[in-house]
CSV table of C-alpha atoms in Angstrom, one decimal:
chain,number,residue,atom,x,y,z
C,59,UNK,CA,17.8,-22.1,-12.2
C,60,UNK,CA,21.4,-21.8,-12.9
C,61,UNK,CA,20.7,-18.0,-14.2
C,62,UNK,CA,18.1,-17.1,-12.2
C,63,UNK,CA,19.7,-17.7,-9.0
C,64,UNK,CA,22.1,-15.5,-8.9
C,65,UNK,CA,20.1,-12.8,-10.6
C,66,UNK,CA,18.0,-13.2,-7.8
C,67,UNK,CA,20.6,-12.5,-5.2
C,68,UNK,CA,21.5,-9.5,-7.5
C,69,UNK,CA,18.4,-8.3,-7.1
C,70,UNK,CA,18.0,-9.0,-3.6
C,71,UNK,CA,21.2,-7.0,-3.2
C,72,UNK,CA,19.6,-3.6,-5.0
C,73,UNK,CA,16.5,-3.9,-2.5
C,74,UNK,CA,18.7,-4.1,0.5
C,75,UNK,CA,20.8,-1.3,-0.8
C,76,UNK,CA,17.7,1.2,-1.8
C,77,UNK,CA,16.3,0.5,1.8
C,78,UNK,CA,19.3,1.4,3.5
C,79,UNK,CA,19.2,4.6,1.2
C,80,UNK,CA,15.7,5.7,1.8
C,81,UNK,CA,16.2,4.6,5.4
C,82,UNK,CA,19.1,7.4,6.2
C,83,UNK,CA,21.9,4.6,6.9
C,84,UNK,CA,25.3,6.4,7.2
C,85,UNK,CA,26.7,2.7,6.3
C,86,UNK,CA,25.0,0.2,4.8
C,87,UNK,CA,26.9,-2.2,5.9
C,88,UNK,CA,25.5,-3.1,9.3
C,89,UNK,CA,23.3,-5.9,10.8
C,90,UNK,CA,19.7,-4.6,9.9
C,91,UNK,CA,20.2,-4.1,5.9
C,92,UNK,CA,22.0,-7.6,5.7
C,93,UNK,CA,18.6,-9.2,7.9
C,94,UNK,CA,16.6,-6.9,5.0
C,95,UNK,CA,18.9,-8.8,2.4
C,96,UNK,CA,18.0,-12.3,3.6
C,97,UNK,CA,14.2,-11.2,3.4
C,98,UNK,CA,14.0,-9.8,0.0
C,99,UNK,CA,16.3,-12.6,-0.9
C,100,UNK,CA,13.7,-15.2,0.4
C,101,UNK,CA,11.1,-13.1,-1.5
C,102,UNK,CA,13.5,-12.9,-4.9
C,103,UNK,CA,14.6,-16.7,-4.4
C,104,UNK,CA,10.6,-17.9,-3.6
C,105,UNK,CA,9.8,-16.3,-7.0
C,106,UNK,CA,12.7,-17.8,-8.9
C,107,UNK,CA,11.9,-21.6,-7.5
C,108,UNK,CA,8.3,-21.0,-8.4
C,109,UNK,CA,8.4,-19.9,-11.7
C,110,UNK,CA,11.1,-22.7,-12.1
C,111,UNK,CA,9.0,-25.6,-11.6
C,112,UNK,CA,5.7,-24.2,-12.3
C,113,UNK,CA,6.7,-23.3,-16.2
C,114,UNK,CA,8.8,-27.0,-16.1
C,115,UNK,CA,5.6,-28.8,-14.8
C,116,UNK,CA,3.2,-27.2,-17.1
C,117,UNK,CA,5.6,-27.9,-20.0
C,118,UNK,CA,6.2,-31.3,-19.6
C,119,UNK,CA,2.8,-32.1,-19.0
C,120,UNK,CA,1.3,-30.3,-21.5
C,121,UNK,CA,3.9,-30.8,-24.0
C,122,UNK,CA,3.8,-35.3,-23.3
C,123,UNK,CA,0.0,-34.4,-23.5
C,124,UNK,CA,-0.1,-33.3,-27.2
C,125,UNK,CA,2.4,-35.4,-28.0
C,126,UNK,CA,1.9,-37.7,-31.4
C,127,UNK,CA,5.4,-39.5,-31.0
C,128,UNK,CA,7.4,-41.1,-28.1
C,129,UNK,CA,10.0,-38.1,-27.3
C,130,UNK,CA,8.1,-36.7,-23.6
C,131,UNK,CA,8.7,-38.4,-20.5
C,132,UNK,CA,7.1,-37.9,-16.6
C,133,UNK,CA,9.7,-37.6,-13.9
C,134,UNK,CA,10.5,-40.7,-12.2
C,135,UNK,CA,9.9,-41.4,-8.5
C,136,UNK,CA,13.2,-39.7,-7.4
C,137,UNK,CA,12.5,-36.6,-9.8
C,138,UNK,CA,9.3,-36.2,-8.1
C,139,UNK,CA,10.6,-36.2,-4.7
C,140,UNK,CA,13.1,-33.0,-6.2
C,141,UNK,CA,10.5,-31.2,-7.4
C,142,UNK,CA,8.4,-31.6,-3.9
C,143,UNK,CA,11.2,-30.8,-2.1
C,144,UNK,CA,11.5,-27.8,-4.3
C,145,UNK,CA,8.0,-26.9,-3.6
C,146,UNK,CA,8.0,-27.0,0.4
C,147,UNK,CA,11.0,-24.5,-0.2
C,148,UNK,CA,8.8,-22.0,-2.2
C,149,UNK,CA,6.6,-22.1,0.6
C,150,UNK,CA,8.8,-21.5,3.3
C,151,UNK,CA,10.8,-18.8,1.5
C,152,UNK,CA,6.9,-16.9,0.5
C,153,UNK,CA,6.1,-17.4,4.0
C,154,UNK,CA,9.3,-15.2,5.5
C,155,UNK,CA,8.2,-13.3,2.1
C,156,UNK,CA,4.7,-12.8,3.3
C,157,UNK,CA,5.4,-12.0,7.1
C,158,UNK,CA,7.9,-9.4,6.3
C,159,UNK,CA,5.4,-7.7,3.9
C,160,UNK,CA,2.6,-7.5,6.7
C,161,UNK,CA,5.4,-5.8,9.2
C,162,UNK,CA,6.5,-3.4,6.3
C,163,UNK,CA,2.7,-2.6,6.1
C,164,UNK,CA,2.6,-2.6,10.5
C,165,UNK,CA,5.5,-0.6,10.7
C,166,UNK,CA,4.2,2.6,8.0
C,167,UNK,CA,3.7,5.6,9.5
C,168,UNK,CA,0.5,7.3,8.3
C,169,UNK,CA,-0.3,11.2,8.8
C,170,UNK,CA,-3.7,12.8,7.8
C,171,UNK,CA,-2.5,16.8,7.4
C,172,UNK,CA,-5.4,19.1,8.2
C,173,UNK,CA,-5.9,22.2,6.1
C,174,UNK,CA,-8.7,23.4,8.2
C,175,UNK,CA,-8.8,27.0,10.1
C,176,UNK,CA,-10.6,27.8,13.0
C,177,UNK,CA,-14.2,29.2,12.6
C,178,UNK,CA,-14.0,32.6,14.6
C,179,UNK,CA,-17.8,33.8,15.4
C,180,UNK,CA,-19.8,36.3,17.0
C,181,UNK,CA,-20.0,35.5,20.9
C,182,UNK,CA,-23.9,36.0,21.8
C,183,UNK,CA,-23.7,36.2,25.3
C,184,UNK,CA,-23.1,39.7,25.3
C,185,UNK,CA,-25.9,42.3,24.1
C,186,UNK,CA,-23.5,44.6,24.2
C,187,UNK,CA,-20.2,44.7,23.1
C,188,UNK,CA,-17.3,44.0,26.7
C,189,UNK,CA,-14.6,45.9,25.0
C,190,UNK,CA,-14.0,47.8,22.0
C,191,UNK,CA,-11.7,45.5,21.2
C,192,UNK,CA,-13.3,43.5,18.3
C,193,UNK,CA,-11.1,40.3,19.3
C,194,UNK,CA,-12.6,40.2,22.8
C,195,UNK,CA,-16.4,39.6,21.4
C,196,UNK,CA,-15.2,36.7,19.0
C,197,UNK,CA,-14.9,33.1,19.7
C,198,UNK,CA,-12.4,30.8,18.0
C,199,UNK,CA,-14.0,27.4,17.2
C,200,UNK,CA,-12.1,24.6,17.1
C,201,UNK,CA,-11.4,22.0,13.9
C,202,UNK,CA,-13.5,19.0,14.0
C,203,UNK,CA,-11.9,15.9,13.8
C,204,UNK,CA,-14.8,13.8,11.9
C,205,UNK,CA,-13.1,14.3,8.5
C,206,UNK,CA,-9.9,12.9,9.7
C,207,UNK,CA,-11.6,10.2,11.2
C,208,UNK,CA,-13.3,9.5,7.6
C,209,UNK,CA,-10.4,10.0,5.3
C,210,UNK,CA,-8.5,7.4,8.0
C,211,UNK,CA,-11.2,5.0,7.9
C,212,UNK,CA,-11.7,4.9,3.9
C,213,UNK,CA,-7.3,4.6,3.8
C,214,UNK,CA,-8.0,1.4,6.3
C,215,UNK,CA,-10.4,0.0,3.7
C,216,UNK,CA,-8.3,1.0,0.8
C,217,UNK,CA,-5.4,-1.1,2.3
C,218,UNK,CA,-7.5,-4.0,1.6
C,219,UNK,CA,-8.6,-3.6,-1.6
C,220,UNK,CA,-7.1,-6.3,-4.2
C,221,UNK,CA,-7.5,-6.6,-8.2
C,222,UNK,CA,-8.7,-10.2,-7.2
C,223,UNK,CA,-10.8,-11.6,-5.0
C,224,UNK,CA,-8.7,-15.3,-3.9
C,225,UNK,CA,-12.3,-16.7,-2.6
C,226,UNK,CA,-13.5,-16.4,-5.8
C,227,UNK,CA,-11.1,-17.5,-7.5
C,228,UNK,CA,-10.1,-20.3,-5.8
C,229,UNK,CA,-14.2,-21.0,-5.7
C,230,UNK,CA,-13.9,-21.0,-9.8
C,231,UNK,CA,-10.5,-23.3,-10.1
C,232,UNK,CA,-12.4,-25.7,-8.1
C,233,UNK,CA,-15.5,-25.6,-10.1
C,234,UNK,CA,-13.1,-26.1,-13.2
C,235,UNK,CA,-11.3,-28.5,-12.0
C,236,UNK,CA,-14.0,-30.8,-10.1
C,237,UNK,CA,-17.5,-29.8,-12.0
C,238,UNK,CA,-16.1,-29.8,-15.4
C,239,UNK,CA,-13.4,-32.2,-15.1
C,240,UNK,CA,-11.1,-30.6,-16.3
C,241,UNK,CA,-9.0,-32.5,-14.0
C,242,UNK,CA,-8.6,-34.9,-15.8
C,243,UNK,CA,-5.9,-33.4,-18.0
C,244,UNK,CA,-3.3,-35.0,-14.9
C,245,UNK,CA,-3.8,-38.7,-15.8
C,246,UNK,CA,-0.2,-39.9,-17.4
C,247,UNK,CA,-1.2,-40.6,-21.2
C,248,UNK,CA,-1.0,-38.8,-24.5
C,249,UNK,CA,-4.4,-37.0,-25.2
C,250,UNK,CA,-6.8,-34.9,-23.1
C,251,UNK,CA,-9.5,-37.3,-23.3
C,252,UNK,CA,-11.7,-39.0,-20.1
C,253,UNK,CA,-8.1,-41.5,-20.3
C,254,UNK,CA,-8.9,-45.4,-18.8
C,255,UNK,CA,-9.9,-45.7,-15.6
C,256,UNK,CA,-6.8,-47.4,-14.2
C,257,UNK,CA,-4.8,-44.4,-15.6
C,258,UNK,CA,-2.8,-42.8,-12.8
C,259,UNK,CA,-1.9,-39.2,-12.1
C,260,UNK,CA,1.4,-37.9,-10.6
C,261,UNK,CA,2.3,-35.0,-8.3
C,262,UNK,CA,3.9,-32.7,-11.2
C,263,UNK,CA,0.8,-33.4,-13.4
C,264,UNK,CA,-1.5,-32.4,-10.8
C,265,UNK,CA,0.6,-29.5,-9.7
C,266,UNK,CA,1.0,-28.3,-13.3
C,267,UNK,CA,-2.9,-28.9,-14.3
C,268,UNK,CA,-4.1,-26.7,-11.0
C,269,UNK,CA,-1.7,-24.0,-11.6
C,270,UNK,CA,-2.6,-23.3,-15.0
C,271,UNK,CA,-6.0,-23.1,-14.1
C,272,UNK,CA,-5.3,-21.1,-10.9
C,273,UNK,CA,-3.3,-18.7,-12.7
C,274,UNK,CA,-5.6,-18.3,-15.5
C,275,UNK,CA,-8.6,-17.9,-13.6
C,276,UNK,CA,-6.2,-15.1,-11.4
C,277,UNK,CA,-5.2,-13.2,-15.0
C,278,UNK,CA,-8.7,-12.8,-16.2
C,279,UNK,CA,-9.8,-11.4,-13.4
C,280,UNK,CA,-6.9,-9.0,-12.9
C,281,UNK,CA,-8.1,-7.5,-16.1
C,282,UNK,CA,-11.3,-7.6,-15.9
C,283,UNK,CA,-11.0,-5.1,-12.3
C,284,UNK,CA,-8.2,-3.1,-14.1
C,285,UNK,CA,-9.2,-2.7,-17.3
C,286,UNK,CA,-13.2,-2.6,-17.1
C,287,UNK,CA,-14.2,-2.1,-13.3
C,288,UNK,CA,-11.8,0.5,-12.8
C,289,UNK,CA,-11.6,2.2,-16.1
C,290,UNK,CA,-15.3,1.7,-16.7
C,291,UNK,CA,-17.6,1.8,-13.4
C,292,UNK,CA,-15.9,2.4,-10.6
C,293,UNK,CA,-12.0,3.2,-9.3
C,294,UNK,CA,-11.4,3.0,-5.6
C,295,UNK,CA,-8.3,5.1,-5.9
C,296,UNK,CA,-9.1,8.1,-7.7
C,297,UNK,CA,-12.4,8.4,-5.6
C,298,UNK,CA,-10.0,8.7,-2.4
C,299,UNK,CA,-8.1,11.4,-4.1
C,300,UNK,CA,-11.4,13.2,-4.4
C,301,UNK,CA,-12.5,12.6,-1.0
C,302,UNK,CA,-8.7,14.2,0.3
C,303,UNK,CA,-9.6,17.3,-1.8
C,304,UNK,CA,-13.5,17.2,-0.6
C,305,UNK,CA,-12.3,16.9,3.5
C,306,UNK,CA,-9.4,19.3,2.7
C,307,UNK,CA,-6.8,16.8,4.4
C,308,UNK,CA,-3.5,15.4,2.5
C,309,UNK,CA,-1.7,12.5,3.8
C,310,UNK,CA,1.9,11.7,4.2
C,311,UNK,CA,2.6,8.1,4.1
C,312,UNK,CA,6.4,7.2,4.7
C,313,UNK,CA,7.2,3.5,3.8
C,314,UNK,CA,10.6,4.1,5.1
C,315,UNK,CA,11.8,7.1,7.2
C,316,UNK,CA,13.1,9.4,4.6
C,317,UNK,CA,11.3,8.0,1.9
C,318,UNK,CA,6.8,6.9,1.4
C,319,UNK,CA,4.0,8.9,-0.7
C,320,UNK,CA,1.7,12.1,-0.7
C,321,UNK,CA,-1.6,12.8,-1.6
C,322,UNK,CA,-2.1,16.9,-1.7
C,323,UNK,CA,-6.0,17.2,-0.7
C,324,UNK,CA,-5.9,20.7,0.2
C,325,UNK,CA,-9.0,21.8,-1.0
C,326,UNK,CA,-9.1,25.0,-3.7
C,327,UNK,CA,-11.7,26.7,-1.9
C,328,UNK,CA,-10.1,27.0,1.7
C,329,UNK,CA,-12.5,24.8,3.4
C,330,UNK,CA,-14.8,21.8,3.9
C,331,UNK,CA,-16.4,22.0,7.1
C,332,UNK,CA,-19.0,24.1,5.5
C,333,UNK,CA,-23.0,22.8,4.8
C,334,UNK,CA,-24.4,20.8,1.9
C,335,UNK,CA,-25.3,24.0,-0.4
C,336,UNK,CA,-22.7,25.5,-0.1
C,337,UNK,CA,-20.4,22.2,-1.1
C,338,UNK,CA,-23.0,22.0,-3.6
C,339,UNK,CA,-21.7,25.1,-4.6
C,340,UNK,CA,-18.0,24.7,-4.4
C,341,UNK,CA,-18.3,21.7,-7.0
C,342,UNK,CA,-20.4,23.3,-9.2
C,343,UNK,CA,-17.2,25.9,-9.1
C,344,UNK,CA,-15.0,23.0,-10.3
C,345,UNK,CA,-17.0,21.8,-12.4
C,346,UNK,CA,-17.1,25.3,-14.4
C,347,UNK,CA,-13.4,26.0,-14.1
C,348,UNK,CA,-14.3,29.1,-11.4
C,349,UNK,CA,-11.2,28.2,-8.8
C,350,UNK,CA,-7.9,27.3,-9.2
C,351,UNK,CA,-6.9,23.3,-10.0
C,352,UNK,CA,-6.6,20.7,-6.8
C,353,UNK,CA,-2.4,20.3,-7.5
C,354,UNK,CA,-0.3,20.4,-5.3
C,355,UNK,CA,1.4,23.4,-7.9
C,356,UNK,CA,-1.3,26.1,-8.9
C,357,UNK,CA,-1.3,25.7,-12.3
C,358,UNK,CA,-1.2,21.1,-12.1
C,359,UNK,CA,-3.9,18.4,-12.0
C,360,UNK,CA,-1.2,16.6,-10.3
C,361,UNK,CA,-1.9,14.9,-6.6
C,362,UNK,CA,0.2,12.1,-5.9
C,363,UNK,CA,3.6,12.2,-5.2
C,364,UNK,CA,6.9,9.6,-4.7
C,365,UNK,CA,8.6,11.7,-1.9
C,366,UNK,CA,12.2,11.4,-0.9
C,367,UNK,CA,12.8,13.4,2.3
C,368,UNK,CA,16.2,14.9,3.8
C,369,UNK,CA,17.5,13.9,7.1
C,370,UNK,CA,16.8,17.5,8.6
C,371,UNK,CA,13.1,16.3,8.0
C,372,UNK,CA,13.6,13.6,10.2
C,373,UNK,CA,15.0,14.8,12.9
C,374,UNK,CA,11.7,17.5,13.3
C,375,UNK,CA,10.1,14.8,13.2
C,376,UNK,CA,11.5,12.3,15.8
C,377,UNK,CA,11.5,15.2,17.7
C,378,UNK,CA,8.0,16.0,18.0
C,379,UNK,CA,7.1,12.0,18.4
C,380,UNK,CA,9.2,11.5,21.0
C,381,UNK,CA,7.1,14.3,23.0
C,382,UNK,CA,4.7,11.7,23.5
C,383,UNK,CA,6.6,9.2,25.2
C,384,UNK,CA,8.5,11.9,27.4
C,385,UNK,CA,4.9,12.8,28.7
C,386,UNK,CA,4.6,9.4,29.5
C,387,UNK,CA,7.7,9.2,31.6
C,388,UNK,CA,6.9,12.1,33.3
C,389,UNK,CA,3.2,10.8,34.0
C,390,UNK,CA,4.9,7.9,36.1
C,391,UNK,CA,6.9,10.3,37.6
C,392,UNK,CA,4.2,12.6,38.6
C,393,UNK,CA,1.6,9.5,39.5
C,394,UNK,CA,-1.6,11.5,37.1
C,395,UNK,CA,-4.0,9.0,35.2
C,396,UNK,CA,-1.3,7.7,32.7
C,397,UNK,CA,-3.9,6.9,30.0
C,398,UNK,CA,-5.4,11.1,30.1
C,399,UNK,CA,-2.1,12.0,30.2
C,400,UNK,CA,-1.2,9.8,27.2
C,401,UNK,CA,-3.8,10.9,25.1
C,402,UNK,CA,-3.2,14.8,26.0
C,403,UNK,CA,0.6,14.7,24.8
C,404,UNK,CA,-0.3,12.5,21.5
C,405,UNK,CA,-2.7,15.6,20.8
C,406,UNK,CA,-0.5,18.2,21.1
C,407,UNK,CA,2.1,15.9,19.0
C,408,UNK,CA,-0.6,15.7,16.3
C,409,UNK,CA,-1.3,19.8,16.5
C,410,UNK,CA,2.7,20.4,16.0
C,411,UNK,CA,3.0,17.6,13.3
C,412,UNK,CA,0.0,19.2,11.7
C,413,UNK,CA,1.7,22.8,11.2
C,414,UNK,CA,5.2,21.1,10.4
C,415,UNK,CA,3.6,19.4,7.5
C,416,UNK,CA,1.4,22.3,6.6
C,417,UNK,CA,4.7,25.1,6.7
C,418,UNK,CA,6.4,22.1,4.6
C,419,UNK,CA,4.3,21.7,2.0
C,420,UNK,CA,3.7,25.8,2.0
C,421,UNK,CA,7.4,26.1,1.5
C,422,UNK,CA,7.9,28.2,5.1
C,423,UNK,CA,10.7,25.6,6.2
C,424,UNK,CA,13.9,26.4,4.2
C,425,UNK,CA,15.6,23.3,6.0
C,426,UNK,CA,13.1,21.1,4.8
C,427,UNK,CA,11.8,22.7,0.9
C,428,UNK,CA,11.5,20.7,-1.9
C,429,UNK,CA,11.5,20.4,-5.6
C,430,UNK,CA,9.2,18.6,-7.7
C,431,UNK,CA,10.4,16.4,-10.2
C,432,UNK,CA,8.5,14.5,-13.2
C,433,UNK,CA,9.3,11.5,-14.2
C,434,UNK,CA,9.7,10.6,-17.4
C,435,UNK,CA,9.9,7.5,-19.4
């Protein structure tokens, strides 16, 4: 505890210091990275008490378990009180932990970029041609939205996708525990038999025995969805990846505001509002190596990206978000329907972000390029 304390606060302190970093602070001094300290400090100090007293629980009561001479001892009655005060601790500091996760996760900002063009056809209201003017007897045809509305829905559900299942596993510790009896191993004596009936159990046995079991049971399953389900049958990720480059949309997600993640799905064939056969016909391009690769560079498999974004980014940006709550303003001003009004200036915000993203990624923006950089271990 001694040692891991103050690593903790060490670590707390790098956390606080790479948010203010990917969050464009000129100092990192002020009042909101401090408040981010004391939350990944909860987070760091939760962790340090709980892996404290869970691997000194499960020693000491494991260890006077398998004992074959006098040397183990149970904590006494103040002991115990220690170690529960130590536990309501760990639950209050996971809790902070655990609400400042969900508004990290609230406070993302998400963007699906379309790669789409407008369809231009024929117009067939005219027999003849109106003009000779070959633009005049053409219709532009705007971009559906269903494929953003997909790709948005499956990145909702991806959000809540876990390597375990805690239903299940809490549904198997209990069956351990209770149906097999394997809670027995908590009764104070030497031995993992049935014990005497007037054996008693304490609060650091009982903690230790259910998590072991809890932690176990969470392990196996973790490998069993990482190393079989998703290696083996089926992998949630990599199926959204191929559903970006099917819908031709990428999405920007920025964890902080100069810094999140990028998923290029521009598709290699220019389009994907097109009809079965002929997406039939796209993947059998892939599949034959007919078209260029789905990276984000022509000649990479590579999709994902780690992005770290300048401040002239941000600014653009802010600047075309901040449209929609002018409108708004103005819409009180004005007295129209504030909610048509709303919706018409968060559209035209989504059009402009839509071609900001697109000339970025396309390299059209010199203010805004970027390199790409591999990591390597």
């Amino acid at each position: 505890m001694a040692v891991l304390g103050p690593l903790s606060v060490v670590w707390a302190a790098m956390k606080a210091y790479s948010w203010g970093r990917r969050s464009g602070k000129a100092s990192l001094l002020d009042a909101s990275t401090v408040i981010q300290f004391l939350l990944y400090e909860c987070a760091a100090l939760g962790d340090v008490f709980f892996v404290v007293i869970t691997a000194m629980s499960c020693w000491i009561t494991f260890a006077y378990k398998t004992q074959k001479y006098p040397f183990y001892t149970t904590l006494n009655e103040d002991q115990e009180w220690v170690l529960m005060a130590y536990l309501i601790a760990t639950l209050c500091l996971k809790f902070v932990a655990l609400i400042h996760t969900i508004l990290q996760m609230v406070l993302q900002e998400i963007f699906f970029i379309d790669w789409e063009r407008p369809h231009v056809v024929e117009d067939s209201q005219h027999a003849r041609p109106i003009s000779r003017d070959v633009s005049k007897d053409r219709v532009e045809l705007p971009v559906v939205v269903w494929r953003t509305y997909l790709v948005a829905n499956e990145w909702a559900e991806l959000r809540c996708v876990r390597a375990t299942c805690v239903g299940l596993q809490l549904l198997i510790v209990l069956m351990l525990l209770e149906a097999f009896n394997f809670m027995r191993f908590s009764v104070v004596q030497p031995g993992f038999g049935d014990g005497s009936p007037s054996a008693e159990t304490t609060v650091m046995t009982r903690f230790a025995v259910v998590v072991f079991f809890y932690l176990l049971v969470g392990f196996l399953q973790w490998v069993v969805q990482v190393v079989v389900v998703e290696r083996m049958i089926l992998d949630p990720f990599h199926n959204f990846i191929d559903l970006c480059s099917i819908a031709n949309i990428s999405v920007l997600a920025l964890t902080h505001p100069l810094h999140g993640h990028y998923i290029h799905g521009r598709s290699v064939h220019g389009r994907a509002d097109t009809g079965m056969a002929e997406m039939n016909e796209f993947l059998q391009k892939e599949r034959d190596d007919l078209c260029g690769f789905r990276g984000l560079e022509p000649t990479s498999h590579l999709q994902t990206f780690t992005v770290c974004l300048p401040t002239a980014f941000r600014t653009r940006y802010d600047e075309i978000m901040t449209t929609t709550k002018s409108s708004v303003t103005q819409t009180r001003l004005t007295g129209l329907d504030q909610t048509t009004a709303k919706m018409a200036a968060t559209v035209r915000a989504h059009q402009q972000m839509n071609i900001f993203l697109r000339e970025m990624v396309d390299h059209y923006t010199s203010d805004v390029d970027y390199v790409i950089r591999y990591v390597v271990y």
